[in-house]
Short mmCIF file of C-alpha atoms in Angstrom, two decimals:
data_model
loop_
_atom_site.label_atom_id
_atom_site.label_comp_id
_atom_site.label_asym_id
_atom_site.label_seq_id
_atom_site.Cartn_x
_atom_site.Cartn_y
_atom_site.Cartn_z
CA UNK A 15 4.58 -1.99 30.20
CA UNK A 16 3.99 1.69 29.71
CA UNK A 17 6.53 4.08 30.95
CA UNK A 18 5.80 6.26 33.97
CA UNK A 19 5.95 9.18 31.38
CA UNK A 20 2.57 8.14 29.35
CA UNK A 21 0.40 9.82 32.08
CA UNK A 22 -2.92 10.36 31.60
CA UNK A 23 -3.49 13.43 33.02
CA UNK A 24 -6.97 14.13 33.73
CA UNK A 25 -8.85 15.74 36.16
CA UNK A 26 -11.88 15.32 38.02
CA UNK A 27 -14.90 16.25 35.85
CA UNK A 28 -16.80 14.30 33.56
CA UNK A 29 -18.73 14.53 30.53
CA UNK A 30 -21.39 11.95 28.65
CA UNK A 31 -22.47 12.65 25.16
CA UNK A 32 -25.13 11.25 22.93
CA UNK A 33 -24.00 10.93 18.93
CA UNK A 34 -25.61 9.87 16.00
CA UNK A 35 -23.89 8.06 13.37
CA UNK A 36 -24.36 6.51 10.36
CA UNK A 37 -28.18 6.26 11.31
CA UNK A 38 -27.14 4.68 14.61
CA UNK A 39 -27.25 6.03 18.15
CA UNK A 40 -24.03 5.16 19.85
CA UNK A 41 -24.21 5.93 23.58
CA UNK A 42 -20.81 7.07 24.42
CA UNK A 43 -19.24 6.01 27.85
CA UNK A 44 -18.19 9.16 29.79
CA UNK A 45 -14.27 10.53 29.69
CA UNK A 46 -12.24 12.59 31.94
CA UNK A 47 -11.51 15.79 31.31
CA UNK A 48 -7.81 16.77 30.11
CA UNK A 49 -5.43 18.06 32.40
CA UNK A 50 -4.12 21.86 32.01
CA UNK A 51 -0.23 20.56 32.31
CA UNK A 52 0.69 19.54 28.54
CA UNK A 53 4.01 19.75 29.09
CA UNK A 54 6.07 16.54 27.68
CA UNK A 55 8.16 15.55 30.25
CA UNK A 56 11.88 14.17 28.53
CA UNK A 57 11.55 11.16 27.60
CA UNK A 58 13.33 7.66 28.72
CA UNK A 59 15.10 5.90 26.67
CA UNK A 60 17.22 3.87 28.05
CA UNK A 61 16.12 0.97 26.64
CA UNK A 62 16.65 1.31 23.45
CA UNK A 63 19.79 0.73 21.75
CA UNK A 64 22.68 3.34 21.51
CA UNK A 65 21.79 3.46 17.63
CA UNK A 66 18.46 4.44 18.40
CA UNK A 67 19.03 6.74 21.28
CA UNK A 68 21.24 9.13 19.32
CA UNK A 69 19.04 9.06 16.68
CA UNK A 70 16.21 10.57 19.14
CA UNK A 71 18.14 12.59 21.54
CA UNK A 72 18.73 15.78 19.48
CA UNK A 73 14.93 16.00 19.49
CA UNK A 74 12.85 17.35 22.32
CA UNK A 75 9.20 16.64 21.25
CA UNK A 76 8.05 19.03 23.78
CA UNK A 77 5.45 20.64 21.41
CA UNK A 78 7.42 23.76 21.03
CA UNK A 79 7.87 23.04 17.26
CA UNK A 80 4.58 22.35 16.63
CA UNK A 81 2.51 25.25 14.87
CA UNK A 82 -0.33 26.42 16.94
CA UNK A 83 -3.75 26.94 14.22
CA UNK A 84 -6.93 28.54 15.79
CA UNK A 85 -6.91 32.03 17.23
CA UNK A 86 -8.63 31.94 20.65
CA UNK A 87 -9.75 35.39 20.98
CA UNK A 88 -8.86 37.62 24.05
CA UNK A 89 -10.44 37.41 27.31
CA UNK A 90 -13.79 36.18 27.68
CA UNK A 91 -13.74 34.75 24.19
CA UNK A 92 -10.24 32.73 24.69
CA UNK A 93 -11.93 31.74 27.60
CA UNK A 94 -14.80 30.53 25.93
CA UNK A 95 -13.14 28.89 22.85
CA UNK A 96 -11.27 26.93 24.64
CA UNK A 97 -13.72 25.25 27.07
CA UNK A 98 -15.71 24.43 23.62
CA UNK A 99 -12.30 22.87 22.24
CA UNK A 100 -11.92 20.88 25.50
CA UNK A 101 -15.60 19.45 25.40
CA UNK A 102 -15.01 18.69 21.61
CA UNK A 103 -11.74 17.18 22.21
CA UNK A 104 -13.28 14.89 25.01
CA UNK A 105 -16.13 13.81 23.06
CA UNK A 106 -14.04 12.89 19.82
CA UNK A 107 -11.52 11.13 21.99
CA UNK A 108 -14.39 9.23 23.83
CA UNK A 109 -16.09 8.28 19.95
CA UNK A 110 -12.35 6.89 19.21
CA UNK A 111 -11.92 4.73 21.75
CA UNK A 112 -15.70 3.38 21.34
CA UNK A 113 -15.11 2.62 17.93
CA UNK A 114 -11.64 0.93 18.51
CA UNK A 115 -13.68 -1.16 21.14
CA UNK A 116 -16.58 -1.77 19.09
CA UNK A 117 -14.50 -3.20 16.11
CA UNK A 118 -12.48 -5.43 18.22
CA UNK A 119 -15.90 -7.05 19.83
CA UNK A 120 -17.56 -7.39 15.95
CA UNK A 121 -14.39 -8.51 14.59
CA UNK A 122 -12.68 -11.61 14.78
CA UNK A 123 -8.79 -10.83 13.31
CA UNK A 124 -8.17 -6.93 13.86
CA UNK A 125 -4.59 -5.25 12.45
CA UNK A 126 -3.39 -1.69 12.69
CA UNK A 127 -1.26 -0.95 9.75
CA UNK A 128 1.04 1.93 11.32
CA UNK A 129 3.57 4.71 9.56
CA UNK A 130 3.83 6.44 12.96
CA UNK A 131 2.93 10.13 11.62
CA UNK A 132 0.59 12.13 13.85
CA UNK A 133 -2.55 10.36 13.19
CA UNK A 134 -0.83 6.89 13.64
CA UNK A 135 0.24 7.48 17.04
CA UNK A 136 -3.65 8.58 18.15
CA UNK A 137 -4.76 5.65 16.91
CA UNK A 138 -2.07 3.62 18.69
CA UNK A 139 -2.29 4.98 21.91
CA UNK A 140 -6.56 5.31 21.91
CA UNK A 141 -5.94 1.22 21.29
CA UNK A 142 -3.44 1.46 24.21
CA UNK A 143 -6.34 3.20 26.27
CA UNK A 144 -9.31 0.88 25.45
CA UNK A 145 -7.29 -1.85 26.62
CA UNK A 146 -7.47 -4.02 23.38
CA UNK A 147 -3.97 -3.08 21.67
CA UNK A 148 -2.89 -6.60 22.36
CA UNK A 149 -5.84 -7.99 20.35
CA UNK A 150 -5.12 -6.23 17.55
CA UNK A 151 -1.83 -6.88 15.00
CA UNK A 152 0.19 -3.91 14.35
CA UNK A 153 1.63 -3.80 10.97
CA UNK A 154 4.63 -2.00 9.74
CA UNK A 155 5.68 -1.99 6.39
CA UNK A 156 9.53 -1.22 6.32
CA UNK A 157 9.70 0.17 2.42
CA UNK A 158 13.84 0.17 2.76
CA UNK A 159 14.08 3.92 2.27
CA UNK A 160 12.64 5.34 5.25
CA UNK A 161 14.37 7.91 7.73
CA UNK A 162 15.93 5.99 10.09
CA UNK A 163 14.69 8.26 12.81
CA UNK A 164 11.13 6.39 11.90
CA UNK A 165 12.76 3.04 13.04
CA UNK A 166 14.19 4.37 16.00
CA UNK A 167 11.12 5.58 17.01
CA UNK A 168 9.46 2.38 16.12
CA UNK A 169 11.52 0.94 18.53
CA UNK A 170 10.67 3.54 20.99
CA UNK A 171 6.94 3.14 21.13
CA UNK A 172 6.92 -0.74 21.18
CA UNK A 173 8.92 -0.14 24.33
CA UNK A 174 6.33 2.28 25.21
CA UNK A 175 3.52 0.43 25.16
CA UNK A 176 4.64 -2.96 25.17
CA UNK A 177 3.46 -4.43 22.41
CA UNK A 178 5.88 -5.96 19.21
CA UNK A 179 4.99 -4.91 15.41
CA UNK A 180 4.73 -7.55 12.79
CA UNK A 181 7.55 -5.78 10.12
CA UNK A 182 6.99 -6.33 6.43
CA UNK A 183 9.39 -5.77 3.57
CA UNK A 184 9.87 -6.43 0.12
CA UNK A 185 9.70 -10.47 -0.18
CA UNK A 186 12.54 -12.34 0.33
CA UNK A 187 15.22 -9.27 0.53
CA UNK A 188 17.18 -7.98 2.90
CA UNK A 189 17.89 -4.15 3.17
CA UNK A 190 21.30 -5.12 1.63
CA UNK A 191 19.98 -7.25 -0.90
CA UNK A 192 17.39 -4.75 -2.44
CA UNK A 193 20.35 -1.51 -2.48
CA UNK A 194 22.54 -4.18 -4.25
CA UNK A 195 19.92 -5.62 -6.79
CA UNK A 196 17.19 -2.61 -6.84
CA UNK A 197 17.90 0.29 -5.97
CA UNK A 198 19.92 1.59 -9.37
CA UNK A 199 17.54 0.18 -11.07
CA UNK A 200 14.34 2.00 -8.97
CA UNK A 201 16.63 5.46 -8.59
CA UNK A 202 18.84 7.63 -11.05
CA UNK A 203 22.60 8.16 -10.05
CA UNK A 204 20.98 11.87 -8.37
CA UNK A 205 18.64 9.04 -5.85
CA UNK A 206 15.46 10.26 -8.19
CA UNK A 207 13.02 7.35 -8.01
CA UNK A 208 12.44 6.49 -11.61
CA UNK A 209 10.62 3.15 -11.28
CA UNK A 210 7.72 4.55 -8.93
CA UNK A 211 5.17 1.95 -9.97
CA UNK A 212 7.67 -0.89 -9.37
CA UNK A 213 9.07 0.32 -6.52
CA UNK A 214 5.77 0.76 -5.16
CA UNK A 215 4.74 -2.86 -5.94
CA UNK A 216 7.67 -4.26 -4.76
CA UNK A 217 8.40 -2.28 -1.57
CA UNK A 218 4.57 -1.05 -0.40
CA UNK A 219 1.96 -2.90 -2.03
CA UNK A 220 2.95 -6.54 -2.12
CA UNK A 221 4.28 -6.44 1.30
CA UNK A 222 0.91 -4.75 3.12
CA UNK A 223 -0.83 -7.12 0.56
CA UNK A 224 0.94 -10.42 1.95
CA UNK A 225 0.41 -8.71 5.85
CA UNK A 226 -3.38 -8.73 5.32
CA UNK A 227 -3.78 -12.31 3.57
CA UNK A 228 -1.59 -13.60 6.78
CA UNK A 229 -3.65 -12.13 9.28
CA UNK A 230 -6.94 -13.03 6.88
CA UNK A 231 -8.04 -9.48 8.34
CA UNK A 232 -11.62 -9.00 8.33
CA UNK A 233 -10.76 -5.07 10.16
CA UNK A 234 -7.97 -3.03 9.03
CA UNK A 235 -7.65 -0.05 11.12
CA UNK A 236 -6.18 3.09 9.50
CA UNK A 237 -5.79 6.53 9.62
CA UNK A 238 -7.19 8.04 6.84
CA UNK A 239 -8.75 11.40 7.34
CA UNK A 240 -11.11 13.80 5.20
CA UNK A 241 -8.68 16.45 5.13
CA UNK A 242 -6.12 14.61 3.72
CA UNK A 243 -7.42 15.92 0.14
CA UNK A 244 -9.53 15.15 -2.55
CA UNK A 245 -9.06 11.74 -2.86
CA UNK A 246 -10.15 10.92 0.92
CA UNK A 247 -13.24 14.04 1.53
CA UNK A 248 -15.83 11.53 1.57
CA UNK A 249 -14.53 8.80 4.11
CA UNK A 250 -16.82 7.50 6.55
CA UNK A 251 -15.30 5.84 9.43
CA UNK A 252 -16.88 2.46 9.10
CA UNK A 253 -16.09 1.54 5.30
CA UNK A 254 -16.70 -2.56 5.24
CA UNK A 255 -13.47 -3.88 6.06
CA UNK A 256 -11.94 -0.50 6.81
CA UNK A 257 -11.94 1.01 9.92
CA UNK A 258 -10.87 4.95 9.64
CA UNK A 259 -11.73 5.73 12.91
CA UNK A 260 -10.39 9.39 12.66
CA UNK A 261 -12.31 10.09 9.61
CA UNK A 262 -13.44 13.31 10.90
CA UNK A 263 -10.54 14.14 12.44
CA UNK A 264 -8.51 17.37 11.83
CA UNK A 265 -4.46 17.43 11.64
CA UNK A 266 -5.18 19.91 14.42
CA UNK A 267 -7.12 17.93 16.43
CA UNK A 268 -4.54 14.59 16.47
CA UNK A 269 -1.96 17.26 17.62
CA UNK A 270 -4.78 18.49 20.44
CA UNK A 271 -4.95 14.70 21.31
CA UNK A 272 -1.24 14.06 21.65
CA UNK A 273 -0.30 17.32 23.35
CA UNK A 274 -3.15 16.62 25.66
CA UNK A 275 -2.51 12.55 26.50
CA UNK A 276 1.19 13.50 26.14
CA UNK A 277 1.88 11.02 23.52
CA UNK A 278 5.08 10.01 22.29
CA UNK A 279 5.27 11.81 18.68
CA UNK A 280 8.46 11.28 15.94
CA UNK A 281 11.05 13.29 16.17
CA UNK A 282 11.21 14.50 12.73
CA UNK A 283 8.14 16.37 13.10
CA UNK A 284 10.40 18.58 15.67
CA UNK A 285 12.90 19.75 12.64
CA UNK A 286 9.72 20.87 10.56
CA UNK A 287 8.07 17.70 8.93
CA UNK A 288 4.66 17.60 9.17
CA UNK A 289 4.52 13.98 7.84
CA UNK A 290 6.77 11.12 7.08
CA UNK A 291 7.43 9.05 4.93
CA UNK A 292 9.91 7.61 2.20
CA UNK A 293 13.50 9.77 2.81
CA UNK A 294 13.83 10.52 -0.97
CA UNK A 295 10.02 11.79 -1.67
CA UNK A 296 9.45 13.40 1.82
CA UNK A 297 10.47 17.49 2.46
CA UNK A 298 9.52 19.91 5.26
CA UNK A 299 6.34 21.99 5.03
CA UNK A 300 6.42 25.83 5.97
CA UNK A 301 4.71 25.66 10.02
CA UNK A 302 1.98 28.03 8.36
CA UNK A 303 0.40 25.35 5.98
CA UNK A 304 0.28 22.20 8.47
CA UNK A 305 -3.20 22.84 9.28
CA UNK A 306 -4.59 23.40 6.39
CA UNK A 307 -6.41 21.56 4.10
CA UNK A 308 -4.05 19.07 2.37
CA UNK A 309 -1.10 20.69 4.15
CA UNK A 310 0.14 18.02 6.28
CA UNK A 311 0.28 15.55 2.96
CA UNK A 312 1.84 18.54 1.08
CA UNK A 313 5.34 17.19 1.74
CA UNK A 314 5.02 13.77 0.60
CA UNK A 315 5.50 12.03 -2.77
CA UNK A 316 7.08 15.31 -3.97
CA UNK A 317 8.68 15.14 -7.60
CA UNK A 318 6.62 11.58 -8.16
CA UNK A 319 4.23 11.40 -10.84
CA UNK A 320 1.56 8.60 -11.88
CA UNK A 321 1.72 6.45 -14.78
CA UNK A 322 -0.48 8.96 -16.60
CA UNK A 323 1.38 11.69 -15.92
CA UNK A 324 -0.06 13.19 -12.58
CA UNK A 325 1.13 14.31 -9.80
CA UNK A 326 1.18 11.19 -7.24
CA UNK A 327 -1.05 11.89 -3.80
CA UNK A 328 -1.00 8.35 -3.12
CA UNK A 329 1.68 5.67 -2.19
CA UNK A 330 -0.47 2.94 -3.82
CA UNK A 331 -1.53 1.37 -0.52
CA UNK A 332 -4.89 2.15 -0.74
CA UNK A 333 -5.85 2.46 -3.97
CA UNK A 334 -4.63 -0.63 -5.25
CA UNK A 335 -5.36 -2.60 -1.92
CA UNK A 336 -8.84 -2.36 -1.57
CA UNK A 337 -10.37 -5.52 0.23
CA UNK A 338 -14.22 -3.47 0.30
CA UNK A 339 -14.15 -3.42 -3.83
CA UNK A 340 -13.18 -7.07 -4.63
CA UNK A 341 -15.61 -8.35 -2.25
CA UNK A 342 -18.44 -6.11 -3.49
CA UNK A 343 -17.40 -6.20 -6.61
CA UNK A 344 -15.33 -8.81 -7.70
CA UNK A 345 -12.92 -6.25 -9.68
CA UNK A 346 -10.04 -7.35 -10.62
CA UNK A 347 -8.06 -4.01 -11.48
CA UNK A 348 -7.39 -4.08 -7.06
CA UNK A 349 -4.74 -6.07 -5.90
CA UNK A 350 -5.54 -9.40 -5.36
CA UNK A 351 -6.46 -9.50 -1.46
CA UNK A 352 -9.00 -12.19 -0.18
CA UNK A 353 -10.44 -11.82 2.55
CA UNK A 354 -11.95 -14.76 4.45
CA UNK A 355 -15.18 -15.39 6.12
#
């Protein structure tokens, strides 16, 4: 059941594109072009509990927060720019959706592992749109220390879209059960985490780890993008087991796509995050450096460091879970994830 607020507003052109990709010619089924009304209409919520409502209501996600990046030009050349952003916009929504579809016919046990930042909720509505989000498992990993907002608006979009999330957590503890027995021992009395390599293990890794040997995943769908930084530049969308299907992908353009589709977003990103994560490592980001390279990261994992002293860019995840390098490979220093033929 999607709510009569998840229009897809679309008008009555039509465009069909050609790609190549990876050596391979992908004939792309035509899309509709976007609508010119972007506007978010408010939201319902009813459904929800009164925990969750009053955790969303003080936040309009009408796109009013969001910082606007490219300069249009005047006139003609607004006029212009624009049109070439629509066309561009259509064709990378129409490669997302092929892709999605594609890698639910090849693959036999699909999941979606799912934070709900920008990116995340693309992904999750482009499944939504190709008509295969019930064949694929969603996965979210509940680390214990999130914003509560990010649960509320879990909530929100499995109401949304109708589909349930499979919700992972640090084995065998309860939220009450890991402040009581780990958390003064993963934070300082100032809630510093202090432990960031056990806490990872214990509250990321083994949990998405134990996820993907249930669902014996032979596709996990993320969204991983180039311009994340350093450590992701050189992703390709199809990367054996992975699927990054917005490899290519701009923090711009996800916020194009959602403003477009008017797609649900989290609230959070309405009082100035530009992504979310863990409450005690995540901080707003100035609006001028969210679309920049590495900007929309730039507020995560701050103050953390790596066992070798450097500054920490990754949660662990997907360094340490790597399905593609133990099968090629056979390496043991990944996370010990099988997965089946």
């Amino acid at each position: 059941g999607i709510s009569p607020l998840h229009r897809r507003c679309f008008g009555p052109e039509r465009f069909s594109f050609v790609f190549r990709c990876l050596s391979d010619t992908f004939f792309l089924t035509s899309a509709p072009a976007p609508s010119k009304h972007n506007i978010m209409g408010k939201r319902t919520i009813e459904a929800l509990s009164k925990e969750d409502q009053a955790l969303l209501a003080p936040y309009p996600r009408d796109f009013e927060a969001i910082p606007k990046a490219t300069n249009y030009g005047k006139g003609k050349d607004e006029e212009l720019n624009k049109k070439l952003e629509d066309d561009r916009l259509t064709f990378q929504q129409t490669a997302l959706i092929n892709s999605l579809k594609q890698a639910v016919a090849m693959r036999q046990r699909p999941i979606f592992t799912i934070a709900l930042i920008a990116g995340d909720c693309v992904i999750l509505d482009a499944l939504h749109k190709a008509g295969v989000l019930n064949q694929v498992k969603v996965i979210f990993v509940d680390t214990y220390t999130l914003f509560p907002e990010t649960l509320a608006f879990l909530h929100e979009v499995e109401n949304h879209y109708g589909f349930k999330a499979e919700v992972y957590h640090a084995k065998g503890l309860t939220q009450a059960e890991y402040d009581t027995k780990f958390r003064p021992t993963h934070f300082d009395e100032k809630g510093r985490l202090v432990k960031v390599e056990e806490y990872d293990q214990m509250c990321k890794v083994e949990p998405l780890g134990r996820a993907m040997e249930e669902a014996n995943t032979d596709c996990w769908i993320n969204g991983r993008r180039r311009d994340h930084g350093a450590d992701r530049a050189m992703l390709s969308v199809w990367e054996g087991v992975k699927l990054n299907p917005l490899a290519f992908w701009s923090f711009e353009d996800c916020w194009l796509y959602l403003q477009r589709n008017n797609v649900p977003y989290h609230p959070l990103h309405d009082a100035g995050y530009a992504s979310l994560g863990d409450k005690h490592s995540t901080v707003k980001v100035a609006l001028t450096k969210w679309m920049k390279y590495e900007g929309e990261r730039s507020g995560r994992f701050v103050g953390l460091k790596n066992s070798d002293g450097s500054a920490k860019t990754e949660c662990g995840i997907h360094n340490r879970l790597n399905p593609n390098k133990k099968q090629k490979t056979g390496d043991s220093s990944a996370t010990a994830v099988e997965v089946k033929n």
